[in-house]
């Protein structure tokens, strides 16, 4: 990912907004459902009430662009070895104390003067195709905050034969998910904790809407993978991790991939140590004990826990070394040993090893 250096783009009306007689507007894009007074902005920092109309200030104003391996999202069960053209605007409905992209995510709230590049939907699709990407990823910040831009881009992307991927905190409203469902192929949702107090204190959000959003996306037919960043002393309690992993199995099914990710000091948590490797191993064990078939550990290559195995016979189906991928799947996405299909999307096409993400734009 890299930031861009040109001027901002345009504004558009918020697609999900309910005006009130006093001039305030209720936003229906994310689960905060902000009541935005005239002249004010919502929690995300990029939706402003101007004379009783709620406008998105983020449409086409790209703050970061990257050409990434799809595994970096992380999405391990969607077109392994392919690349995704990744975009983000500024803003976020969360204010996570551990945010790695805090400059662009929190910039509007902090009053930062962020450089952006005008990039209309047609140009996003054209650049994705010119770079050989097979998908467009809406990522780096919570993409729901630029819903209108994502929708317009995603529709054009589908028409051009590209996939659409959301890397998300899972705070979209049911109405927003209904709009996204026809054009969104896959999502990785950060399930940051199974403790509402953690969400409120550390992220400025609530747990229940995240769970509801995950269920709504699954029902809409969007392929889902979940990620939990394990932060020492904050969300690594075994009982909570057991509850989280049981919920995944009971609600979404055992073949829903769960990515356990290693924390490194960032933003407002510079003094919190990196996650111990033993903690990551134990979290992965808890996931497997709960019945999750595909548990991966990210940001810890020394553990070598990112390969995909057949749940029928145990054969290695996809090997991963960093962002280098080697697949042993049959052309139809099944195990060549026992014939069992691997859960996911577009798994059967053979791929060459790919390099790590390359900045572009």
mmCIF file of C-alpha atoms in Angstrom:
data_model
loop_
_atom_site.group_PDB
_atom_site.id
_atom_site.type_symbol
_atom_site.label_atom_id
_atom_site.label_comp_id
_atom_site.label_asym_id
_atom_site.label_seq_id
_atom_site.Cartn_x
_atom_site.Cartn_y
_atom_site.Cartn_z
ATOM 1 C CA UNK A 1 0.000 0.000 0.000
ATOM 2 C CA UNK A 2 1.125 3.543 -0.616
ATOM 3 C CA UNK A 3 -0.509 6.903 -0.212
ATOM 4 C CA UNK A 4 -1.189 9.125 -3.188
ATOM 5 C CA UNK A 5 -0.412 12.767 -3.658
ATOM 6 C CA UNK A 6 -3.009 14.584 -5.718
ATOM 7 C CA UNK A 7 -6.181 16.531 -4.983
ATOM 8 C CA UNK A 8 -9.569 15.240 -3.769
ATOM 9 C CA UNK A 9 -12.456 14.260 -6.020
ATOM 10 C CA UNK A 10 -16.160 15.050 -5.700
ATOM 11 C CA UNK A 11 -19.120 14.647 -3.337
ATOM 12 C CA UNK A 12 -22.303 12.606 -3.814
ATOM 13 C CA UNK A 13 -25.501 12.179 -1.775
ATOM 14 C CA UNK A 14 -25.460 9.365 0.754
ATOM 15 C CA UNK A 15 -27.388 6.437 -0.694
ATOM 16 C CA UNK A 16 -28.915 5.428 2.663
ATOM 17 C CA UNK A 17 -30.091 8.530 4.501
ATOM 18 C CA UNK A 18 -33.310 9.572 6.246
ATOM 19 C CA UNK A 19 -33.894 13.329 6.684
ATOM 20 C CA UNK A 20 -35.634 14.800 9.735
ATOM 21 C CA UNK A 21 -37.854 17.912 9.878
ATOM 22 C CA UNK A 22 -35.227 19.773 11.921
ATOM 23 C CA UNK A 23 -32.653 19.417 9.141
ATOM 24 C CA UNK A 24 -30.687 16.572 10.684
ATOM 25 C CA UNK A 25 -30.187 13.354 8.721
ATOM 26 C CA UNK A 26 -29.994 9.767 9.954
ATOM 27 C CA UNK A 27 -27.264 7.848 8.117
ATOM 28 C CA UNK A 28 -28.047 4.201 7.311
ATOM 29 C CA UNK A 29 -24.680 3.115 5.940
ATOM 30 C CA UNK A 30 -23.034 1.693 9.057
ATOM 31 C CA UNK A 31 -24.339 0.393 12.363
ATOM 32 C CA UNK A 32 -23.593 3.645 14.192
ATOM 33 C CA UNK A 33 -26.592 5.095 12.328
ATOM 34 C CA UNK A 34 -25.370 8.592 13.118
ATOM 35 C CA UNK A 35 -27.891 11.405 13.443
ATOM 36 C CA UNK A 36 -25.928 14.119 11.683
ATOM 37 C CA UNK A 37 -26.874 17.717 12.470
ATOM 38 C CA UNK A 38 -26.585 20.469 9.839
ATOM 39 C CA UNK A 39 -22.980 21.436 9.259
ATOM 40 C CA UNK A 40 -21.674 18.392 11.131
ATOM 41 C CA UNK A 41 -20.155 15.055 10.114
ATOM 42 C CA UNK A 42 -20.782 11.492 11.192
ATOM 43 C CA UNK A 43 -18.375 9.396 13.238
ATOM 44 C CA UNK A 44 -16.592 8.226 10.075
ATOM 45 C CA UNK A 45 -15.571 11.810 9.346
ATOM 46 C CA UNK A 46 -16.508 11.671 5.660
ATOM 47 C CA UNK A 47 -20.298 12.124 5.621
ATOM 48 C CA UNK A 48 -21.399 15.705 6.111
ATOM 49 C CA UNK A 49 -24.823 17.314 6.462
ATOM 50 C CA UNK A 50 -25.016 20.265 4.123
ATOM 51 C CA UNK A 51 -28.338 22.087 4.248
ATOM 52 C CA UNK A 52 -30.253 18.936 5.200
ATOM 53 C CA UNK A 53 -28.567 16.652 2.665
ATOM 54 C CA UNK A 54 -26.043 14.049 3.812
ATOM 55 C CA UNK A 55 -23.114 13.986 1.396
ATOM 56 C CA UNK A 56 -20.261 11.524 1.040
ATOM 57 C CA UNK A 57 -16.968 13.401 0.858
ATOM 58 C CA UNK A 58 -15.079 10.235 -0.053
ATOM 59 C CA UNK A 59 -16.456 9.420 -3.496
ATOM 60 C CA UNK A 60 -13.550 8.791 -5.838
ATOM 61 C CA UNK A 61 -11.045 10.434 -3.484
ATOM 62 C CA UNK A 62 -8.528 7.624 -3.157
ATOM 63 C CA UNK A 63 -6.057 7.887 -0.280
ATOM 64 C CA UNK A 64 -4.198 4.610 -0.836
ATOM 65 C CA UNK A 65 -3.654 2.193 -3.720
ATOM 66 C CA UNK A 66 -1.848 -1.130 -3.894
ATOM 67 C CA UNK A 67 -1.459 -4.229 -6.025
ATOM 68 C CA UNK A 68 -1.594 -7.061 -3.508
ATOM 69 C CA UNK A 69 -1.576 -10.840 -3.455
ATOM 70 C CA UNK A 70 -5.091 -11.934 -2.555
ATOM 71 C CA UNK A 71 -3.526 -13.861 0.330
ATOM 72 C CA UNK A 72 -2.526 -10.527 1.900
ATOM 73 C CA UNK A 73 -6.166 -9.584 2.472
ATOM 74 C CA UNK A 74 -6.144 -12.357 3.825
ATOM 75 C CA UNK A 75 -8.346 -14.491 1.586
ATOM 76 C CA UNK A 76 -6.980 -18.036 1.306
ATOM 77 C CA UNK A 77 -9.977 -19.737 -0.293
ATOM 78 C CA UNK A 78 -10.556 -17.362 -3.214
ATOM 79 C CA UNK A 79 -8.497 -17.645 -6.430
ATOM 80 C CA UNK A 80 -5.217 -18.640 -4.723
ATOM 81 C CA UNK A 81 -2.150 -16.907 -6.097
ATOM 82 C CA UNK A 82 -4.059 -14.149 -7.883
ATOM 83 C CA UNK A 83 -3.684 -10.416 -7.330
ATOM 84 C CA UNK A 84 -6.099 -7.729 -6.192
ATOM 85 C CA UNK A 85 -6.058 -4.058 -7.087
ATOM 86 C CA UNK A 86 -6.621 -2.450 -3.692
ATOM 87 C CA UNK A 87 -8.114 0.965 -2.981
ATOM 88 C CA UNK A 88 -9.140 3.001 0.035
ATOM 89 C CA UNK A 89 -10.483 6.439 0.776
ATOM 90 C CA UNK A 90 -9.945 8.221 4.074
ATOM 91 C CA UNK A 91 -12.162 7.682 7.125
ATOM 92 C CA UNK A 92 -13.457 4.899 9.343
ATOM 93 C CA UNK A 93 -16.412 4.328 11.701
ATOM 94 C CA UNK A 94 -14.066 2.676 14.226
ATOM 95 C CA UNK A 95 -11.187 4.289 16.111
ATOM 96 C CA UNK A 96 -9.177 1.195 16.990
ATOM 97 C CA UNK A 97 -6.255 1.940 19.286
ATOM 98 C CA UNK A 98 -4.143 -0.618 17.365
ATOM 99 C CA UNK A 99 -4.906 0.590 13.827
ATOM 100 C CA UNK A 100 -2.056 -0.039 11.385
ATOM 101 C CA UNK A 101 -3.457 2.376 8.789
ATOM 102 C CA UNK A 102 -4.418 5.067 11.272
ATOM 103 C CA UNK A 103 -3.243 8.013 9.139
ATOM 104 C CA UNK A 104 -5.891 7.393 6.483
ATOM 105 C CA UNK A 105 -8.466 5.691 8.719
ATOM 106 C CA UNK A 106 -8.421 8.323 11.462
ATOM 107 C CA UNK A 107 -7.206 11.268 9.404
ATOM 108 C CA UNK A 108 -10.592 12.994 9.038
ATOM 109 C CA UNK A 109 -11.294 12.671 12.790
ATOM 110 C CA UNK A 110 -7.804 13.941 13.676
ATOM 111 C CA UNK A 111 -7.958 16.858 11.264
ATOM 112 C CA UNK A 112 -5.080 15.603 9.123
ATOM 113 C CA UNK A 113 -4.664 17.071 5.657
ATOM 114 C CA UNK A 114 -4.580 13.841 3.660
ATOM 115 C CA UNK A 115 -3.449 13.810 0.037
ATOM 116 C CA UNK A 116 -5.876 11.988 -2.261
ATOM 117 C CA UNK A 117 -6.132 11.168 -5.941
ATOM 118 C CA UNK A 118 -9.338 11.497 -7.974
ATOM 119 C CA UNK A 119 -10.026 8.027 -9.343
ATOM 120 C CA UNK A 120 -13.491 7.490 -10.858
ATOM 121 C CA UNK A 121 -14.925 3.963 -10.935
ATOM 122 C CA UNK A 122 -14.176 3.483 -14.628
ATOM 123 C CA UNK A 123 -10.532 4.310 -14.015
ATOM 124 C CA UNK A 124 -10.295 1.896 -11.054
ATOM 125 C CA UNK A 125 -11.468 -0.952 -13.272
ATOM 126 C CA UNK A 126 -9.168 0.062 -16.116
ATOM 127 C CA UNK A 127 -6.123 0.265 -13.846
ATOM 128 C CA UNK A 128 -6.954 -3.068 -12.211
ATOM 129 C CA UNK A 129 -7.094 -4.747 -15.594
ATOM 130 C CA UNK A 130 -3.948 -3.014 -16.862
ATOM 131 C CA UNK A 131 -2.042 -4.376 -13.843
ATOM 132 C CA UNK A 132 -3.316 -7.914 -14.442
ATOM 133 C CA UNK A 133 -5.415 -8.029 -11.281
ATOM 134 C CA UNK A 134 -8.324 -10.464 -11.146
ATOM 135 C CA UNK A 135 -10.097 -8.680 -8.283
ATOM 136 C CA UNK A 136 -10.679 -5.257 -6.809
ATOM 137 C CA UNK A 137 -10.270 -5.096 -3.035
ATOM 138 C CA UNK A 138 -11.922 -2.344 -1.032
ATOM 139 C CA UNK A 139 -9.595 -2.318 1.928
ATOM 140 C CA UNK A 140 -7.042 -0.586 4.234
ATOM 141 C CA UNK A 141 -9.958 1.225 5.993
ATOM 142 C CA UNK A 142 -13.563 0.169 6.565
ATOM 143 C CA UNK A 143 -14.921 0.211 2.974
ATOM 144 C CA UNK A 144 -18.511 0.762 4.050
ATOM 145 C CA UNK A 145 -17.663 4.423 4.566
ATOM 146 C CA UNK A 146 -17.256 4.822 0.798
ATOM 147 C CA UNK A 147 -20.285 2.666 -0.037
ATOM 148 C CA UNK A 148 -21.509 4.695 -3.016
ATOM 149 C CA UNK A 149 -18.076 4.653 -4.641
ATOM 150 C CA UNK A 150 -17.635 0.938 -3.923
ATOM 151 C CA UNK A 151 -21.035 0.094 -5.403
ATOM 152 C CA UNK A 152 -20.445 2.002 -8.630
ATOM 153 C CA UNK A 153 -16.973 0.520 -8.995
ATOM 154 C CA UNK A 154 -18.101 -3.009 -8.137
ATOM 155 C CA UNK A 155 -20.854 -2.993 -10.745
ATOM 156 C CA UNK A 156 -18.391 -1.986 -13.449
ATOM 157 C CA UNK A 157 -15.874 -4.527 -12.155
ATOM 158 C CA UNK A 158 -18.371 -7.383 -12.443
ATOM 159 C CA UNK A 159 -19.271 -6.311 -15.953
ATOM 160 C CA UNK A 160 -15.554 -6.503 -16.799
ATOM 161 C CA UNK A 161 -15.184 -9.960 -15.247
ATOM 162 C CA UNK A 162 -13.386 -8.888 -12.061
ATOM 163 C CA UNK A 163 -14.186 -10.045 -8.544
ATOM 164 C CA UNK A 164 -15.045 -7.632 -5.729
ATOM 165 C CA UNK A 165 -13.604 -8.132 -2.250
ATOM 166 C CA UNK A 166 -14.389 -6.318 1.000
ATOM 167 C CA UNK A 167 -11.843 -6.290 3.811
ATOM 168 C CA UNK A 168 -14.081 -5.036 6.544
ATOM 169 C CA UNK A 169 -14.796 -4.481 10.221
ATOM 170 C CA UNK A 170 -18.272 -5.869 9.572
ATOM 171 C CA UNK A 171 -20.202 -2.734 10.509
ATOM 172 C CA UNK A 172 -22.390 -2.404 7.420
ATOM 173 C CA UNK A 173 -26.123 -2.180 8.034
ATOM 174 C CA UNK A 174 -28.488 -4.805 6.599
ATOM 175 C CA UNK A 175 -29.580 -2.208 4.052
ATOM 176 C CA UNK A 176 -25.995 -1.672 2.912
ATOM 177 C CA UNK A 177 -25.377 -5.417 2.664
ATOM 178 C CA UNK A 178 -28.510 -5.789 0.562
ATOM 179 C CA UNK A 179 -27.083 -3.239 -1.883
ATOM 180 C CA UNK A 180 -23.678 -4.916 -1.913
ATOM 181 C CA UNK A 181 -24.809 -8.526 -2.154
ATOM 182 C CA UNK A 182 -25.321 -8.695 -5.950
ATOM 183 C CA UNK A 183 -21.761 -7.488 -6.653
ATOM 184 C CA UNK A 184 -19.674 -8.594 -3.662
ATOM 185 C CA UNK A 185 -17.935 -11.939 -4.153
ATOM 186 C CA UNK A 186 -16.015 -12.356 -0.922
ATOM 187 C CA UNK A 187 -15.189 -10.624 2.335
ATOM 188 C CA UNK A 188 -12.706 -10.994 5.119
ATOM 189 C CA UNK A 189 -14.267 -9.686 8.314
ATOM 190 C CA UNK A 190 -12.220 -8.609 11.322
ATOM 191 C CA UNK A 191 -13.908 -10.281 14.263
ATOM 192 C CA UNK A 192 -11.760 -8.390 16.725
ATOM 193 C CA UNK A 193 -13.024 -9.976 19.926
ATOM 194 C CA UNK A 194 -16.015 -11.760 21.366
ATOM 195 C CA UNK A 195 -16.300 -9.177 24.138
ATOM 196 C CA UNK A 196 -18.562 -6.169 23.714
ATOM 197 C CA UNK A 197 -16.535 -4.233 26.300
ATOM 198 C CA UNK A 198 -13.426 -4.636 24.134
ATOM 199 C CA UNK A 199 -15.283 -3.265 21.111
ATOM 200 C CA UNK A 200 -16.600 -0.281 23.058
ATOM 201 C CA UNK A 201 -13.348 0.611 24.832
ATOM 202 C CA UNK A 202 -10.726 -0.206 22.206
ATOM 203 C CA UNK A 203 -12.612 0.247 18.913
ATOM 204 C CA UNK A 204 -15.444 2.671 19.639
ATOM 205 C CA UNK A 205 -18.051 0.218 18.368
ATOM 206 C CA UNK A 206 -20.221 -2.706 19.478
ATOM 207 C CA UNK A 207 -19.963 -6.453 18.985
ATOM 208 C CA UNK A 208 -23.588 -7.323 18.162
ATOM 209 C CA UNK A 209 -23.787 -5.410 14.853
ATOM 210 C CA UNK A 210 -20.596 -7.131 13.695
ATOM 211 C CA UNK A 211 -22.073 -10.560 14.364
ATOM 212 C CA UNK A 212 -25.314 -9.543 12.652
ATOM 213 C CA UNK A 213 -23.393 -8.256 9.628
ATOM 214 C CA UNK A 214 -21.400 -11.483 9.322
ATOM 215 C CA UNK A 215 -24.590 -13.551 9.378
ATOM 216 C CA UNK A 216 -26.259 -11.254 6.830
ATOM 217 C CA UNK A 217 -23.317 -11.569 4.444
ATOM 218 C CA UNK A 218 -23.322 -15.342 4.743
ATOM 219 C CA UNK A 219 -27.056 -15.474 4.033
ATOM 220 C CA UNK A 220 -26.513 -13.225 1.008
ATOM 221 C CA UNK A 221 -24.134 -15.798 -0.468
ATOM 222 C CA UNK A 222 -20.920 -13.798 0.012
ATOM 223 C CA UNK A 223 -17.879 -16.004 0.651
ATOM 224 C CA UNK A 224 -16.573 -15.255 4.156
ATOM 225 C CA UNK A 225 -13.278 -15.580 5.955
ATOM 226 C CA UNK A 226 -12.695 -14.156 9.441
ATOM 227 C CA UNK A 227 -9.608 -12.654 11.049
ATOM 228 C CA UNK A 228 -8.837 -12.079 14.721
ATOM 229 C CA UNK A 229 -5.779 -10.047 15.681
ATOM 230 C CA UNK A 230 -4.595 -11.462 18.995
ATOM 231 C CA UNK A 231 -3.463 -8.615 21.266
ATOM 232 C CA UNK A 232 -1.669 -9.638 24.488
ATOM 233 C CA UNK A 233 -3.738 -8.894 27.569
ATOM 234 C CA UNK A 234 -6.609 -7.409 25.555
ATOM 235 C CA UNK A 235 -8.440 -10.158 23.666
ATOM 236 C CA UNK A 236 -6.387 -13.315 24.240
ATOM 237 C CA UNK A 237 -8.511 -14.763 27.048
ATOM 238 C CA UNK A 238 -9.025 -18.468 26.313
ATOM 239 C CA UNK A 239 -12.660 -18.515 27.391
ATOM 240 C CA UNK A 240 -13.475 -15.686 24.983
ATOM 241 C CA UNK A 241 -11.573 -17.339 22.161
ATOM 242 C CA UNK A 242 -13.444 -20.569 22.826
ATOM 243 C CA UNK A 243 -16.753 -18.699 22.654
ATOM 244 C CA UNK A 244 -15.685 -16.953 19.441
ATOM 245 C CA UNK A 245 -14.612 -20.149 17.699
ATOM 246 C CA UNK A 246 -17.719 -22.054 18.803
ATOM 247 C CA UNK A 247 -19.839 -19.236 17.387
ATOM 248 C CA UNK A 248 -18.038 -19.528 14.046
ATOM 249 C CA UNK A 249 -18.723 -23.265 13.835
ATOM 250 C CA UNK A 250 -22.297 -23.114 15.121
ATOM 251 C CA UNK A 251 -23.347 -20.067 13.091
ATOM 252 C CA UNK A 252 -21.263 -20.126 9.902
ATOM 253 C CA UNK A 253 -20.089 -23.709 9.606
ATOM 254 C CA UNK A 254 -16.878 -25.599 10.235
ATOM 255 C CA UNK A 255 -15.390 -24.821 6.802
ATOM 256 C CA UNK A 256 -15.352 -21.058 7.385
ATOM 257 C CA UNK A 257 -11.658 -20.107 7.445
ATOM 258 C CA UNK A 258 -10.391 -18.363 10.591
ATOM 259 C CA UNK A 259 -7.173 -16.361 10.448
ATOM 260 C CA UNK A 260 -5.346 -15.799 13.732
ATOM 261 C CA UNK A 261 -3.062 -12.806 13.284
ATOM 262 C CA UNK A 262 -0.039 -11.665 15.280
ATOM 263 C CA UNK A 263 -0.152 -8.195 16.805
ATOM 264 C CA UNK A 264 2.782 -5.804 16.587
ATOM 265 C CA UNK A 265 2.910 -2.437 18.418
ATOM 266 C CA UNK A 266 1.021 0.248 16.492
ATOM 267 C CA UNK A 267 -0.720 3.613 16.819
ATOM 268 C CA UNK A 268 -1.878 4.071 20.424
ATOM 269 C CA UNK A 269 -0.527 0.725 21.596
ATOM 270 C CA UNK A 270 3.222 1.273 21.135
ATOM 271 C CA UNK A 271 4.068 -0.304 24.488
ATOM 272 C CA UNK A 272 2.036 -3.498 24.075
ATOM 273 C CA UNK A 273 4.403 -6.325 23.141
ATOM 274 C CA UNK A 274 4.057 -8.452 20.033
ATOM 275 C CA UNK A 275 1.892 -11.528 20.475
ATOM 276 C CA UNK A 276 3.923 -14.449 21.847
ATOM 277 C CA UNK A 277 4.160 -17.338 19.415
ATOM 278 C CA UNK A 278 2.849 -19.734 22.058
ATOM 279 C CA UNK A 279 -0.293 -17.601 22.372
ATOM 280 C CA UNK A 280 -0.855 -17.850 18.629
ATOM 281 C CA UNK A 281 -0.356 -21.613 18.675
ATOM 282 C CA UNK A 282 -2.837 -21.945 21.524
ATOM 283 C CA UNK A 283 -5.420 -19.770 19.756
ATOM 284 C CA UNK A 284 -5.076 -21.932 16.646
ATOM 285 C CA UNK A 285 -5.481 -25.055 18.765
ATOM 286 C CA UNK A 286 -8.652 -23.638 20.300
ATOM 287 C CA UNK A 287 -10.047 -23.033 16.828
ATOM 288 C CA UNK A 288 -9.330 -26.590 15.758
ATOM 289 C CA UNK A 289 -10.723 -27.967 19.020
ATOM 290 C CA UNK A 290 -13.940 -26.032 18.382
ATOM 291 C CA UNK A 291 -14.193 -27.777 15.015
ATOM 292 C CA UNK A 292 -12.956 -25.122 12.574
ATOM 293 C CA UNK A 293 -11.518 -27.016 9.627
ATOM 294 C CA UNK A 294 -9.269 -24.272 8.273
ATOM 295 C CA UNK A 295 -7.294 -22.296 10.870
ATOM 296 C CA UNK A 296 -4.392 -20.126 9.746
ATOM 297 C CA UNK A 297 -1.817 -18.086 11.666
ATOM 298 C CA UNK A 298 -0.686 -14.868 9.996
ATOM 299 C CA UNK A 299 2.185 -12.445 10.653
ATOM 300 C CA UNK A 300 4.185 -15.375 12.064
ATOM 301 C CA UNK A 301 5.903 -17.177 9.179
ATOM 302 C CA UNK A 302 8.162 -19.029 11.589
ATOM 303 C CA UNK A 303 5.164 -21.089 12.722
ATOM 304 C CA UNK A 304 4.465 -22.337 9.182
ATOM 305 C CA UNK A 305 0.707 -22.521 9.814
ATOM 306 C CA UNK A 306 -0.703 -21.146 6.562
ATOM 307 C CA UNK A 307 -1.057 -24.246 4.382
ATOM 308 C CA UNK A 308 -4.499 -25.529 3.424
ATOM 309 C CA UNK A 309 -5.216 -29.206 4.078
ATOM 310 C CA UNK A 310 -7.993 -31.442 2.787
ATOM 311 C CA UNK A 311 -10.457 -32.094 5.562
ATOM 312 C CA UNK A 312 -11.197 -35.485 4.030
ATOM 313 C CA UNK A 313 -7.731 -37.059 3.875
ATOM 314 C CA UNK A 314 -5.347 -34.455 5.323
ATOM 315 C CA UNK A 315 -3.366 -33.920 2.105
ATOM 316 C CA UNK A 316 -1.774 -30.503 1.611
ATOM 317 C CA UNK A 317 -3.841 -28.753 -1.052
ATOM 318 C CA UNK A 318 -2.286 -25.283 -1.051
ATOM 319 C CA UNK A 319 1.223 -24.474 0.161
ATOM 320 C CA UNK A 320 2.070 -20.935 1.234
ATOM 321 C CA UNK A 321 5.463 -19.454 1.970
ATOM 322 C CA UNK A 322 4.945 -15.782 2.638
ATOM 323 C CA UNK A 323 2.920 -14.680 -0.378
ATOM 324 C CA UNK A 324 4.285 -17.412 -2.607
ATOM 325 C CA UNK A 325 1.603 -19.965 -3.377
ATOM 326 C CA UNK A 326 1.674 -23.468 -4.800
ATOM 327 C CA UNK A 327 -1.609 -25.296 -5.331
ATOM 328 C CA UNK A 328 -2.084 -29.051 -5.639
ATOM 329 C CA UNK A 329 -5.816 -28.859 -6.248
ATOM 330 C CA UNK A 330 -7.380 -30.605 -9.215
ATOM 331 C CA UNK A 331 -8.688 -28.368 -11.976
ATOM 332 C CA UNK A 332 -12.207 -28.533 -10.534
ATOM 333 C CA UNK A 333 -11.081 -27.410 -7.063
ATOM 334 C CA UNK A 334 -11.109 -30.843 -5.470
ATOM 335 C CA UNK A 335 -8.519 -32.876 -3.587
ATOM 336 C CA UNK A 336 -6.540 -35.060 -6.018
ATOM 337 C CA UNK A 337 -6.314 -37.723 -3.320
ATOM 338 C CA UNK A 338 -9.858 -38.277 -2.102
ATOM 339 C CA UNK A 339 -11.892 -36.084 -4.463
ATOM 340 C CA UNK A 340 -13.386 -33.897 -1.736
ATOM 341 C CA UNK A 341 -14.153 -30.321 -2.810
ATOM 342 C CA UNK A 342 -12.394 -27.504 -0.980
ATOM 343 C CA UNK A 343 -14.781 -24.821 0.225
ATOM 344 C CA UNK A 344 -14.194 -21.455 -1.411
ATOM 345 C CA UNK A 345 -14.424 -19.578 -4.706
ATOM 346 C CA UNK A 346 -12.501 -20.029 -7.961
ATOM 347 C CA UNK A 347 -10.083 -22.532 -6.480
ATOM 348 C CA UNK A 348 -9.359 -24.820 -9.384
ATOM 349 C CA UNK A 349 -7.351 -22.699 -11.775
ATOM 350 C CA UNK A 350 -3.618 -23.446 -11.619
ATOM 351 C CA UNK A 351 -1.485 -20.465 -10.614
ATOM 352 C CA UNK A 352 2.201 -19.668 -10.704
ATOM 353 C CA UNK A 353 4.049 -18.409 -7.651
ATOM 354 C CA UNK A 354 3.453 -14.671 -7.171
ATOM 355 C CA UNK A 355 5.497 -11.910 -5.605
ATOM 356 C CA UNK A 356 4.383 -9.812 -2.632
ATOM 357 C CA UNK A 357 2.349 -6.631 -3.092
ATOM 358 C CA UNK A 358 3.719 -4.019 -5.481
ATOM 359 C CA UNK A 359 2.747 -0.355 -5.017
ATOM 360 C CA UNK A 360 1.145 1.189 -8.056
ATOM 361 C CA UNK A 361 -0.966 4.094 -9.140
#
